[in-house]
PDB file of C-alpha atoms in Angstrom:
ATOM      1  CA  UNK A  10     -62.975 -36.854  44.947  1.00  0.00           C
ATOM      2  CA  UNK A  11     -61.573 -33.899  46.453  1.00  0.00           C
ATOM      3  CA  UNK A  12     -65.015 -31.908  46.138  1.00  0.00           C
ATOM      4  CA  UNK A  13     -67.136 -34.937  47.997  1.00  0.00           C
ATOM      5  CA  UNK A  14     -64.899 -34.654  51.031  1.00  0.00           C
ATOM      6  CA  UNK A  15     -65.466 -31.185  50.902  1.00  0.00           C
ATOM      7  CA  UNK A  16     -68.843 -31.519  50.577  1.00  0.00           C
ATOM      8  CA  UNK A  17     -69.292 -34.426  53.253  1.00  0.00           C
ATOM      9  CA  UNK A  18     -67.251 -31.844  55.073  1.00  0.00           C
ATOM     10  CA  UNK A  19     -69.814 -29.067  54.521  1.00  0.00           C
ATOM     11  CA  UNK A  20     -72.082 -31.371  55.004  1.00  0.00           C
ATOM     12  CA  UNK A  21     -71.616 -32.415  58.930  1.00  0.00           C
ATOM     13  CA  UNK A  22     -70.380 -29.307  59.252  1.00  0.00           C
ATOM     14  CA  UNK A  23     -74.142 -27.656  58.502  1.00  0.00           C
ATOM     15  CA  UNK A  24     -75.795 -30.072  60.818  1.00  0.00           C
ATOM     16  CA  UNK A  25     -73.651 -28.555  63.713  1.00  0.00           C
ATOM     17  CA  UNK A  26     -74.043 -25.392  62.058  1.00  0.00           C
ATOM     18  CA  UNK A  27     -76.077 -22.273  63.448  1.00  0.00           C
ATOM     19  CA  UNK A  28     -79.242 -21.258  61.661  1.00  0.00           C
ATOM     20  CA  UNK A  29     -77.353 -18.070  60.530  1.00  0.00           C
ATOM     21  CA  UNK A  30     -74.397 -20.187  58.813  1.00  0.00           C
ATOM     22  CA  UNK A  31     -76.420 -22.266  57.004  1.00  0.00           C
ATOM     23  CA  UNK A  32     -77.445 -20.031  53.962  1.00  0.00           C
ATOM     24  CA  UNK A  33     -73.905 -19.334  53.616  1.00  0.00           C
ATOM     25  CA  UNK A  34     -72.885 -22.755  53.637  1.00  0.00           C
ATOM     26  CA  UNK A  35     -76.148 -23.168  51.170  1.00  0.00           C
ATOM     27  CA  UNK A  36     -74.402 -21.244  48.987  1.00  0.00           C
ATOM     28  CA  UNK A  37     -70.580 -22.153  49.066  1.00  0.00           C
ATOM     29  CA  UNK A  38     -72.007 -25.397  48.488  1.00  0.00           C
ATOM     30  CA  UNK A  39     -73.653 -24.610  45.248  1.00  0.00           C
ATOM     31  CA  UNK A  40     -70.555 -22.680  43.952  1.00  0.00           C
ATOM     32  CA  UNK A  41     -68.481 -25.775  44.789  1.00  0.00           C
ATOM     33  CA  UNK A  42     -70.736 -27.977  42.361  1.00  0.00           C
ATOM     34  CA  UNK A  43     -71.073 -25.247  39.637  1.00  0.00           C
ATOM     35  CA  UNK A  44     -66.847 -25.089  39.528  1.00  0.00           C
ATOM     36  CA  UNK A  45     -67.032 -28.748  39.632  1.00  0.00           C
ATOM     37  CA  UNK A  46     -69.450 -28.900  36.396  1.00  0.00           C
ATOM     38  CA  UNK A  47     -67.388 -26.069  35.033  1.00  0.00           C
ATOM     39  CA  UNK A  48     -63.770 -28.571  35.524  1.00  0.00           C
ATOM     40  CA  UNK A  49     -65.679 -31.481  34.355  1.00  0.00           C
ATOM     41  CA  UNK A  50     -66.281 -29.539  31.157  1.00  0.00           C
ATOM     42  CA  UNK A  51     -62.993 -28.128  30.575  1.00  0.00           C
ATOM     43  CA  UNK A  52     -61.500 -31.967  31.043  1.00  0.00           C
ATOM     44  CA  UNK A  53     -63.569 -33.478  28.208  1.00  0.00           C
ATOM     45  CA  UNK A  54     -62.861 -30.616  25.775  1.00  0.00           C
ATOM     46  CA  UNK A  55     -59.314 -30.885  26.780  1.00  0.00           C
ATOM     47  CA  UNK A  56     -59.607 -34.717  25.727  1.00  0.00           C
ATOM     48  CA  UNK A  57     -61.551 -33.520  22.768  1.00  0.00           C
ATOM     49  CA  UNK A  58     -58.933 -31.786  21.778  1.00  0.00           C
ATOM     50  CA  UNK A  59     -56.367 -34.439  22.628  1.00  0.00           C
ATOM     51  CA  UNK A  60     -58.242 -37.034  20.495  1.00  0.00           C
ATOM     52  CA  UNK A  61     -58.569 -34.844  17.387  1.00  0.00           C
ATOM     53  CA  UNK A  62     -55.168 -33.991  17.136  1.00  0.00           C
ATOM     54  CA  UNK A  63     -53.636 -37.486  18.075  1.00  0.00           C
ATOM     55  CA  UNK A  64     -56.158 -39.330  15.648  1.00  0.00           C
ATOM     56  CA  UNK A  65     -55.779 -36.616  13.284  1.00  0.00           C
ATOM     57  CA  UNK A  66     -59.811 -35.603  13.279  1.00  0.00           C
ATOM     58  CA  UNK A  67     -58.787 -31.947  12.531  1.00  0.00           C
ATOM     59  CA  UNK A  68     -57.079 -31.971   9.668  1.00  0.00           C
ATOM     60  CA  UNK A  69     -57.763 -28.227   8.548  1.00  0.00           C
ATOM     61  CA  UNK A  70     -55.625 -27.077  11.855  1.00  0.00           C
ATOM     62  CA  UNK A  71     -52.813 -28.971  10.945  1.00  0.00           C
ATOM     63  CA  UNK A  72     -52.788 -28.408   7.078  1.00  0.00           C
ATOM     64  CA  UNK A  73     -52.970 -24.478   8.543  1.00  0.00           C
ATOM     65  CA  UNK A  74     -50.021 -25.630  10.649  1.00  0.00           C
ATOM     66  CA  UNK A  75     -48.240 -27.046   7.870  1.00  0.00           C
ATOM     67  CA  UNK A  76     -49.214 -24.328   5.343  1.00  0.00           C
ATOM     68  CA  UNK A  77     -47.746 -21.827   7.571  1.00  0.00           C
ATOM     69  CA  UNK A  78     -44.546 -23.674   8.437  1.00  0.00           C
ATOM     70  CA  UNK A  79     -44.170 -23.957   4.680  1.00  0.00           C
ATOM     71  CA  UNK A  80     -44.545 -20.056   4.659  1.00  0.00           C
ATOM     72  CA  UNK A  81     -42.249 -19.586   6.940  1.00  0.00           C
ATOM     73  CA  UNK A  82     -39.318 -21.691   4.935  1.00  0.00           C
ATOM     74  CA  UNK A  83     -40.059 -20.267   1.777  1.00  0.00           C
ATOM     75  CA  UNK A  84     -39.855 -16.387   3.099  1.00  0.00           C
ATOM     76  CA  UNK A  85     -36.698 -18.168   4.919  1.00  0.00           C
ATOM     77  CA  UNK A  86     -35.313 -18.998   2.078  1.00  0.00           C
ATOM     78  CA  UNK A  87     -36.480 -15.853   0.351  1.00  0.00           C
ATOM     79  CA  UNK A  88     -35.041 -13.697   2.649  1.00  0.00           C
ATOM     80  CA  UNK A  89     -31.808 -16.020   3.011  1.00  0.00           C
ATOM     81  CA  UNK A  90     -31.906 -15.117  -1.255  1.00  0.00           C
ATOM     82  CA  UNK A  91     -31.878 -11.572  -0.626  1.00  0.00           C
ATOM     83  CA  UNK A  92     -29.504 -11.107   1.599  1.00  0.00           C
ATOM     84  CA  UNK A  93     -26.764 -12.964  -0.730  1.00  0.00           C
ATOM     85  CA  UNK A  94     -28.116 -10.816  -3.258  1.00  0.00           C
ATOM     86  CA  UNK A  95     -27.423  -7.413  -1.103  1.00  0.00           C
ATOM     87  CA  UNK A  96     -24.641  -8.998  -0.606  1.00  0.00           C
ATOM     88  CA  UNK A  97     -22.777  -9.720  -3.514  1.00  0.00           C
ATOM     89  CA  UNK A  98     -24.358  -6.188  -4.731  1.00  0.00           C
ATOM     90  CA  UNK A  99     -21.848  -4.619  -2.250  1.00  0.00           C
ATOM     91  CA  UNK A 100     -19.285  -6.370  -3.241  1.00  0.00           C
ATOM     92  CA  UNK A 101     -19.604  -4.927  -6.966  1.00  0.00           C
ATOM     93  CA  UNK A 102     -20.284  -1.720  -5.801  1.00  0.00           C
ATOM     94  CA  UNK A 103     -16.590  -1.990  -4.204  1.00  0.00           C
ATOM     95  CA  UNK A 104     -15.158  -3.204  -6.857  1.00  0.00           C
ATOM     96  CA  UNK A 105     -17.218  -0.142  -9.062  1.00  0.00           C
ATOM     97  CA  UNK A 106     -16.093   2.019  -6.426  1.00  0.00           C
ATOM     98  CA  UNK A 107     -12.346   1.463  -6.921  1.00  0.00           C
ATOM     99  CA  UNK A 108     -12.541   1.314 -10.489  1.00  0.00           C
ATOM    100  CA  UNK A 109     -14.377   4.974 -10.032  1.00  0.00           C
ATOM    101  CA  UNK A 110     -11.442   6.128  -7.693  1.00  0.00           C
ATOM    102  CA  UNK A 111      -8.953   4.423 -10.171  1.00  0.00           C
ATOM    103  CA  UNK A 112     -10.019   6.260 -13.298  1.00  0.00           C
ATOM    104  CA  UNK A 113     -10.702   9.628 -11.379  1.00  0.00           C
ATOM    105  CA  UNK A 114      -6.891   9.802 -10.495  1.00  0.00           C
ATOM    106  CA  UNK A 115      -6.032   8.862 -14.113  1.00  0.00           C
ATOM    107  CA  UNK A 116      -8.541  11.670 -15.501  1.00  0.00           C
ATOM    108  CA  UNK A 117      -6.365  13.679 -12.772  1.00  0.00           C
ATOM    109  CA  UNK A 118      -3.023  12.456 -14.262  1.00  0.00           C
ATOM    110  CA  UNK A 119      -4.224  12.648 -17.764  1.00  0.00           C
ATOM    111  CA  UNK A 120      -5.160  16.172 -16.838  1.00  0.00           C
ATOM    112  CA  UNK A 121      -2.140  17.316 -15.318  1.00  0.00           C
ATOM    113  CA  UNK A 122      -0.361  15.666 -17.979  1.00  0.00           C
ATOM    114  CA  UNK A 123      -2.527  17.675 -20.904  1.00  0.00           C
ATOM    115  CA  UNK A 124      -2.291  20.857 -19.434  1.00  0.00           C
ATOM    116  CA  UNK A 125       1.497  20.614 -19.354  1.00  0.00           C
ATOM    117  CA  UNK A 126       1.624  19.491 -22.527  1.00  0.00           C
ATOM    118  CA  UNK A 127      -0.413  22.523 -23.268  1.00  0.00           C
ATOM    119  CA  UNK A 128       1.016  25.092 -21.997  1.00  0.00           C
ATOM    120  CA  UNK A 129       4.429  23.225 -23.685  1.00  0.00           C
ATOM    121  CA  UNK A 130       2.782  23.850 -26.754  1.00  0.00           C
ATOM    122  CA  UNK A 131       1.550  27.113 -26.445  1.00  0.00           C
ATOM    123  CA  UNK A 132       4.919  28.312 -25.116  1.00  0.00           C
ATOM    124  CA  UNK A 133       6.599  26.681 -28.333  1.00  0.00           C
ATOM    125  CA  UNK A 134       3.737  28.530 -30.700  1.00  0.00           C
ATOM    126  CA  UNK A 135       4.642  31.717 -29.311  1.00  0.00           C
ATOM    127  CA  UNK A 136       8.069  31.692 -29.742  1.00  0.00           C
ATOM    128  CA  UNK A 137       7.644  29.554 -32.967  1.00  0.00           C
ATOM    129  CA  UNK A 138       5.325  33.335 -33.722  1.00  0.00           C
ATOM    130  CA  UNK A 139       8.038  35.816 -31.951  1.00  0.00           C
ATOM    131  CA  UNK A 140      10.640  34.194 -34.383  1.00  0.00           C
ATOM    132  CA  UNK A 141       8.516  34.260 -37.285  1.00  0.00           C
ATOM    133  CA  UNK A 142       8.099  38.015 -36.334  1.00  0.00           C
ATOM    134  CA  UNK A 143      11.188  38.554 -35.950  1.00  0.00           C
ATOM    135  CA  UNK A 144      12.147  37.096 -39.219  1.00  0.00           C
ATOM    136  CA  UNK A 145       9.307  39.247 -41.058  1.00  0.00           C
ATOM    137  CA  UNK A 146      10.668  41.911 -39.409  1.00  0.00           C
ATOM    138  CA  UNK A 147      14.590  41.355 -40.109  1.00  0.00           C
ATOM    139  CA  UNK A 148      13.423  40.391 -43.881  1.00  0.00           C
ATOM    140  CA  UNK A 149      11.871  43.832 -44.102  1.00  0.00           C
ATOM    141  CA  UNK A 150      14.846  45.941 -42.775  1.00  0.00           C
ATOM    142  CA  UNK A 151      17.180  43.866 -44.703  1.00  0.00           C
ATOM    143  CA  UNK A 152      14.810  45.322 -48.034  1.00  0.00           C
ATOM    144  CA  UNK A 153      14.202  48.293 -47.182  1.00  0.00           C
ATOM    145  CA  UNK A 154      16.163  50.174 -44.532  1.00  0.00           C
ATOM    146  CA  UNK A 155      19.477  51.930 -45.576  1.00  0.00           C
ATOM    147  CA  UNK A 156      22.210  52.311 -43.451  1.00  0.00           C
ATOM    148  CA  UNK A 157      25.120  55.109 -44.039  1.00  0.00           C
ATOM    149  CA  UNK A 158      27.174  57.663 -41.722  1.00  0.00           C
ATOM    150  CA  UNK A 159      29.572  60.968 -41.676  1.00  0.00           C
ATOM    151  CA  UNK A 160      30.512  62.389 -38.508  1.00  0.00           C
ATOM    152  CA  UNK A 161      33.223  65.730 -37.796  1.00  0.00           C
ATOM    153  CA  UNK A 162      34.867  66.770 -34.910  1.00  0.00           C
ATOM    154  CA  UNK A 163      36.010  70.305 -34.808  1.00  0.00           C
ATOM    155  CA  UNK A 164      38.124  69.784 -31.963  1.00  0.00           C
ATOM    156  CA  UNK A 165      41.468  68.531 -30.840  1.00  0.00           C
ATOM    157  CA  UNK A 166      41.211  65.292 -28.259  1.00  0.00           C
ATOM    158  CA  UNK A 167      44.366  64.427 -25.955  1.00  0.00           C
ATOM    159  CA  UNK A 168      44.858  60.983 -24.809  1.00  0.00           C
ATOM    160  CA  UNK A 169      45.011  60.142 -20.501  1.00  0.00           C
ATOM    161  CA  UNK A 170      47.566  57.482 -19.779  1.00  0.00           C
ATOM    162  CA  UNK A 171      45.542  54.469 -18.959  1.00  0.00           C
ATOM    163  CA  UNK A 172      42.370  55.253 -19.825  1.00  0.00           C
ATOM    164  CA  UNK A 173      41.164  54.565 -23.281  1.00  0.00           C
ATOM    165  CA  UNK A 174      38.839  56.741 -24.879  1.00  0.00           C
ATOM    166  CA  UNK A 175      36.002  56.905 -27.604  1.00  0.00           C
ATOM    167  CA  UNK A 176      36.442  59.401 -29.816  1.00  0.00           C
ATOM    168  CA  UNK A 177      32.297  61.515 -30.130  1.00  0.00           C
ATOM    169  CA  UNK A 178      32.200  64.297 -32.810  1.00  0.00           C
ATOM    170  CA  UNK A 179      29.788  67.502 -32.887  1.00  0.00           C
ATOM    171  CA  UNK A 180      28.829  67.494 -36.467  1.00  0.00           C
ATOM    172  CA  UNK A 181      26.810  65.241 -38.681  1.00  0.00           C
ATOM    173  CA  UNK A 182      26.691  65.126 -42.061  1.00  0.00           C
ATOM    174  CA  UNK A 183      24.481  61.889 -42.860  1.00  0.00           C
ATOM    175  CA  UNK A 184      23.390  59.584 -40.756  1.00  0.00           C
ATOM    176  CA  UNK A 185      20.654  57.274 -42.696  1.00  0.00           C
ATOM    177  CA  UNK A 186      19.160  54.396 -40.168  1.00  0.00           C
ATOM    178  CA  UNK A 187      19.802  56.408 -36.712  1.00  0.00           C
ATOM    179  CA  UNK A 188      22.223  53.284 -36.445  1.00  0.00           C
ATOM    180  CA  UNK A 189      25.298  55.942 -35.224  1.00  0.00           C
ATOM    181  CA  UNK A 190      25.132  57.670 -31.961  1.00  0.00           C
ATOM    182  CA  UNK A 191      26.914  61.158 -32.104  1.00  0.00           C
ATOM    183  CA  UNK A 192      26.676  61.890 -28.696  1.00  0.00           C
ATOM    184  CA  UNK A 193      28.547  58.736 -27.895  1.00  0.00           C
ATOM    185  CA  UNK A 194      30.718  57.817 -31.075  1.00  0.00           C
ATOM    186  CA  UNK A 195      29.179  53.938 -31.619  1.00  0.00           C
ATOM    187  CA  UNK A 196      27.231  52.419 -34.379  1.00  0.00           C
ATOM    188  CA  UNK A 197      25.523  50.084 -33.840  1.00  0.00           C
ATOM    189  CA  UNK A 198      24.538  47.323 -35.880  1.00  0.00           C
ATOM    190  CA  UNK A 199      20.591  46.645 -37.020  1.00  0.00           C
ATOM    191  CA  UNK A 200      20.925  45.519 -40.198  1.00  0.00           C
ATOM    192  CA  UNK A 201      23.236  42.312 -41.030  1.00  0.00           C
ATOM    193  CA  UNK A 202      25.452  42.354 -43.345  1.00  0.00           C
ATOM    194  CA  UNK A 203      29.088  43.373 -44.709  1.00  0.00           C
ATOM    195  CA  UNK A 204      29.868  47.395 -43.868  1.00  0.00           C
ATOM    196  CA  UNK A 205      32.506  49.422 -45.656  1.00  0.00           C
ATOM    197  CA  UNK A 206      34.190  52.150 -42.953  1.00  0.00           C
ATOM    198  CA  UNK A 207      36.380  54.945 -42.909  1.00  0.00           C
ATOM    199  CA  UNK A 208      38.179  57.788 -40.856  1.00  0.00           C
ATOM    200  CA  UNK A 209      40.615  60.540 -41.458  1.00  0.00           C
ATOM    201  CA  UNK A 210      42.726  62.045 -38.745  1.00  0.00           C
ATOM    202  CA  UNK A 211      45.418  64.902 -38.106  1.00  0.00           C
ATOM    203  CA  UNK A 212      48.436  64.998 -35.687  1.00  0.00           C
ATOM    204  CA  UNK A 213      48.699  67.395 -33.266  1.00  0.00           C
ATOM    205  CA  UNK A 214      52.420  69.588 -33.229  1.00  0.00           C
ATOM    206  CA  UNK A 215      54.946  66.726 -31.493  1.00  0.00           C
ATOM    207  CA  UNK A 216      52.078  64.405 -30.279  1.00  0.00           C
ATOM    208  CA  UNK A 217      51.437  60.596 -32.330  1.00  0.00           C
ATOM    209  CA  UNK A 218      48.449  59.321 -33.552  1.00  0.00           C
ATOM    210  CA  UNK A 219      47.594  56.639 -31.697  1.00  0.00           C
ATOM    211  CA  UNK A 220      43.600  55.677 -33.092  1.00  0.00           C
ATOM    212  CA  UNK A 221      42.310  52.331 -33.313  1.00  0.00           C
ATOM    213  CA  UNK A 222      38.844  51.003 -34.891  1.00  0.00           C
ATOM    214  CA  UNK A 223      37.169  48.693 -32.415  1.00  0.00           C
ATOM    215  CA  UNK A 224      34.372  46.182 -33.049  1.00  0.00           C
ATOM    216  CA  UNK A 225      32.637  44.859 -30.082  1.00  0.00           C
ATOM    217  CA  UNK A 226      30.143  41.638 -30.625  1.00  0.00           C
ATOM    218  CA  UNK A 227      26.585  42.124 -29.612  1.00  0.00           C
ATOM    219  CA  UNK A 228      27.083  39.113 -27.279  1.00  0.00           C
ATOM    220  CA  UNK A 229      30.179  40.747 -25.348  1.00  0.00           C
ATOM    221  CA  UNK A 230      28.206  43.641 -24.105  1.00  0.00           C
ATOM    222  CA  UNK A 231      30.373  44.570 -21.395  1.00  0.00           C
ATOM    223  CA  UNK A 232      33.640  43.761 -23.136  1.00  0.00           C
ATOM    224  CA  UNK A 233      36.170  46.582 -24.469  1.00  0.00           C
ATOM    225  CA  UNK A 234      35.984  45.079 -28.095  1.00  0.00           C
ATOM    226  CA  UNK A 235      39.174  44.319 -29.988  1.00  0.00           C
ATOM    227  CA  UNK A 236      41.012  46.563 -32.254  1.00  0.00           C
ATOM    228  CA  UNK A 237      40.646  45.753 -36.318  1.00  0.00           C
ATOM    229  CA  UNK A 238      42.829  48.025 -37.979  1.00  0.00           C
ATOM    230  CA  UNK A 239      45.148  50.885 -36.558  1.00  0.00           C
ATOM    231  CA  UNK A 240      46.312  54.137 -36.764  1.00  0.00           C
ATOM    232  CA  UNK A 241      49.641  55.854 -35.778  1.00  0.00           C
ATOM    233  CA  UNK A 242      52.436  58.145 -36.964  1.00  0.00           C
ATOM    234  CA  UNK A 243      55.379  59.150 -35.103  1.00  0.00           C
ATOM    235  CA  UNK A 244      56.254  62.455 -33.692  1.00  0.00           C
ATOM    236  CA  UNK A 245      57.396  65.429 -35.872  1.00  0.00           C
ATOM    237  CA  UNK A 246      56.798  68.753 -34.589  1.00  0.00           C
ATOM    238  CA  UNK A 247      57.985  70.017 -37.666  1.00  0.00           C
ATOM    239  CA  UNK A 248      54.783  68.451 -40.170  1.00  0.00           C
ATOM    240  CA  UNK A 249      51.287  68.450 -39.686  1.00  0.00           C
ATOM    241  CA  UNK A 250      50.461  64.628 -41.153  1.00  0.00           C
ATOM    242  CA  UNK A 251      46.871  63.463 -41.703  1.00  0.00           C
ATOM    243  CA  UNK A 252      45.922  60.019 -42.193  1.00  0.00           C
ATOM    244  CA  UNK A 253      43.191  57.776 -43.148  1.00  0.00           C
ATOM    245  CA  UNK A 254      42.162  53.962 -43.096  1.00  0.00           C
ATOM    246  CA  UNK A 255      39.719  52.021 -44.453  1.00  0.00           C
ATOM    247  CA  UNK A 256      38.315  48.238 -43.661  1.00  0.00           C
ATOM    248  CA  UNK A 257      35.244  45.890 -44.034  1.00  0.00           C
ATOM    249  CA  UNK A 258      33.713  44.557 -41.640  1.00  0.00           C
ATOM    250  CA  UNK A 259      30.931  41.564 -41.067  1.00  0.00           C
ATOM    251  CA  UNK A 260      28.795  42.390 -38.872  1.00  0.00           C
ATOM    252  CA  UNK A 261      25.453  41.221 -36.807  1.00  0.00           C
ATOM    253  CA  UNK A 262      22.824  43.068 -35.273  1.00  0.00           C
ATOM    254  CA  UNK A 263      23.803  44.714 -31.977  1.00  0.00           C
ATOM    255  CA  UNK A 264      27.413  44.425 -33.006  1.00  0.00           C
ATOM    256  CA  UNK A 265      29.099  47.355 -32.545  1.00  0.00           C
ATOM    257  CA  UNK A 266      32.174  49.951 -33.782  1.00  0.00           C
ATOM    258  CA  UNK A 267      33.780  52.878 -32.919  1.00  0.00           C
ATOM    259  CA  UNK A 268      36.951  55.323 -32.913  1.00  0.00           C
ATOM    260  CA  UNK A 269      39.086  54.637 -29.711  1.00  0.00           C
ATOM    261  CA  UNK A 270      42.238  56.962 -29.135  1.00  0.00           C
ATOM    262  CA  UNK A 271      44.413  54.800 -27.305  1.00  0.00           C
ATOM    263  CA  UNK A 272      45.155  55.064 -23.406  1.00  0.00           C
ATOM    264  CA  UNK A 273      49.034  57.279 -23.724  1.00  0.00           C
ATOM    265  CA  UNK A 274      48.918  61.263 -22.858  1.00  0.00           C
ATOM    266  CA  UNK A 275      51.413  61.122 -25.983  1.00  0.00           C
ATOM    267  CA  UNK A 276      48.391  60.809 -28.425  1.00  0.00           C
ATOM    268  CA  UNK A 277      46.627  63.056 -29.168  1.00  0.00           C
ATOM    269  CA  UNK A 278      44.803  64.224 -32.433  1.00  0.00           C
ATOM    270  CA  UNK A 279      44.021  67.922 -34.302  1.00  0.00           C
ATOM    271  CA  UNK A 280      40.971  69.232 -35.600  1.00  0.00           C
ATOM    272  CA  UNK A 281      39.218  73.106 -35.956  1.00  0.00           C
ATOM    273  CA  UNK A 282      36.420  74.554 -38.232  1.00  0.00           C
ATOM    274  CA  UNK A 283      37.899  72.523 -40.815  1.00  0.00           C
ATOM    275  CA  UNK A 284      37.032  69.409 -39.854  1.00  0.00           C
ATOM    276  CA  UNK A 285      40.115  67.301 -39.536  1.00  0.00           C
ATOM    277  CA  UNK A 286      38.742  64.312 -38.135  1.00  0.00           C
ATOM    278  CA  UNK A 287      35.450  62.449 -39.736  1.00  0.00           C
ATOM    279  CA  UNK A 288      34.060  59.040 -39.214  1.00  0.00           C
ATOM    280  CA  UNK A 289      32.148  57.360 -42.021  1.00  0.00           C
ATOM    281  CA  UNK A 290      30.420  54.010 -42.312  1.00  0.00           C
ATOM    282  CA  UNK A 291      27.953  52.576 -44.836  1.00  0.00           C
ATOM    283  CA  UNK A 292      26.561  48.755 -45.439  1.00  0.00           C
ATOM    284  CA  UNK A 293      27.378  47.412 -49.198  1.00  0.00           C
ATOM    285  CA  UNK A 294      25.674  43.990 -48.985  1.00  0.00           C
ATOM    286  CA  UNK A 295      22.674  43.442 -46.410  1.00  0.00           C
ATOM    287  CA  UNK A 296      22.092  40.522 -44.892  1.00  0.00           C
ATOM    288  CA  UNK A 297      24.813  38.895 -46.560  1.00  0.00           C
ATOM    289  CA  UNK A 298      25.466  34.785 -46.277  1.00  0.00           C
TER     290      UNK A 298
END
């Protein structure tokens, strides 16, 4: 309705018109009619359309429609599939995960546990091996090594009030073992066993013999030792007296024994080229039990 106005308008309007303005309006006109034409067209297919898919003429488009709707629920569904899936596969790699960590710190423990245990038992096989050495090598002294002694001392010795003193010697006569020290006056135990000893001694004009043997154990190694059997005569300037004594002993390795003249400046003992004093020591039974 619209366009007939317009063109009633156009119309009139080209009557009053100039010559000049009418091939214009000659040709808005036409353009008017070919857009009406062209709505005119577009209406019907739009009601085309309309019809088909109220009445259901078109049933390809809306089986496509359907189809794809369908599609879309299953890859919904699908998808809605796989993501439980991911899902629950995260949750067991969790739980893998802390059953990982779980038996990595108890290969850890274990570990620690097994090296300890370890060096345990290689600390217990070595001295289980030093001992066994040790034995082997105390079984084959107790065989074969000998043990016997004779020291001399070719010169007097006084005693200093107070102060104790080991009695050393300058001449050896035997010494089988290197278990007695001449230099120092000890022997020393290596092999165990029971020891047979002896010592001879000579006063000195008005002065007493005052000698004791001591025995010091191997475990006391700072200790003065005790006194096992003694020595002493009283004082006559008019005799020259010598003396000797005698004793076992049982003794363990690094025990040791020795002549002690005792701590008085009125002992004293005699002794010259002739060898007045000796010290003598032997084992009889090794490693006795």
């Amino acid at each position: 309705m619209k366009f007939y106005v317009i063109t009633l308008f156009l119309v009139g309007a080209v009557a009053r018109a100039p010559p000049q303005a009418n091939n214009q309006v000659d040709k808005l006109t036409r353009r008017l009619e070919e857009l009406e034409n062209q709505f005119q067209e577009m209406k019907k297919e739009n009601a085309q359309l309309r019809s088909m898919l109220t009445v259901g003429k078109d049933d390809n488009i809306i089986d496509s429609a359907l189809n794809v709707q369908d599609e879309n629920n299953d890859l919904k569904a699908r998808l809605a599939a796989e993501e439980t899936r991911v899902a629950t596969l995260s949750e067991k790699q969790t739980q893998l995960q802390k059953r990982i960590s779980r038996l990595e710190k108890q290969v850890a423990d274990d570990t620690d546990g097994i090296m300890a245990r370890t060096a345990e038992a290689a600390d217990i096989l070595r001295k289980s091996e030093q001992i066994l050495q040790e034995f082997e090598t105390l079984e084959n002294t107790t065989i074969s090594k000998k043990c016997a002694f004779s020291a001399v001392r070719t010169s007097a010795m006084f005693g200093i009030t107070g102060t104790p003193q080991v009695i050393t010697y300058d001449i050896q006569h035997a010494n089988k073992g290197k278990d007695f020290d001449i230099d120092t006056g000890i022997f020393t135990c290596e092999v165990p066993g029971i020891y047979y000893f002896s010592f001879t001694m000579r006063t000195y004009d008005s002065f007493t013999i005052g000698v004791n043997l001591v025995k010091r154990l191997a475990e006391d190694e700072t200790g003065s030792g005790y006194s096992e059997i003694s020595m002493q005569t009283d004082p006559d300037a008019s005799k020259q007296i010598m003396q000797s004594q005698s004793v076992m002993l049982d003794l363990l390795i690094g025990d040791q024994v020795w002549l002690q003249l005792g701590p008085n400046d009125l002992f004293a003992i005699y002794s010259n080229v002739h060898k007045y004093i000796s010290f003598n020591g032997f084992i009889l039974y090794p490693n006795y039990q």
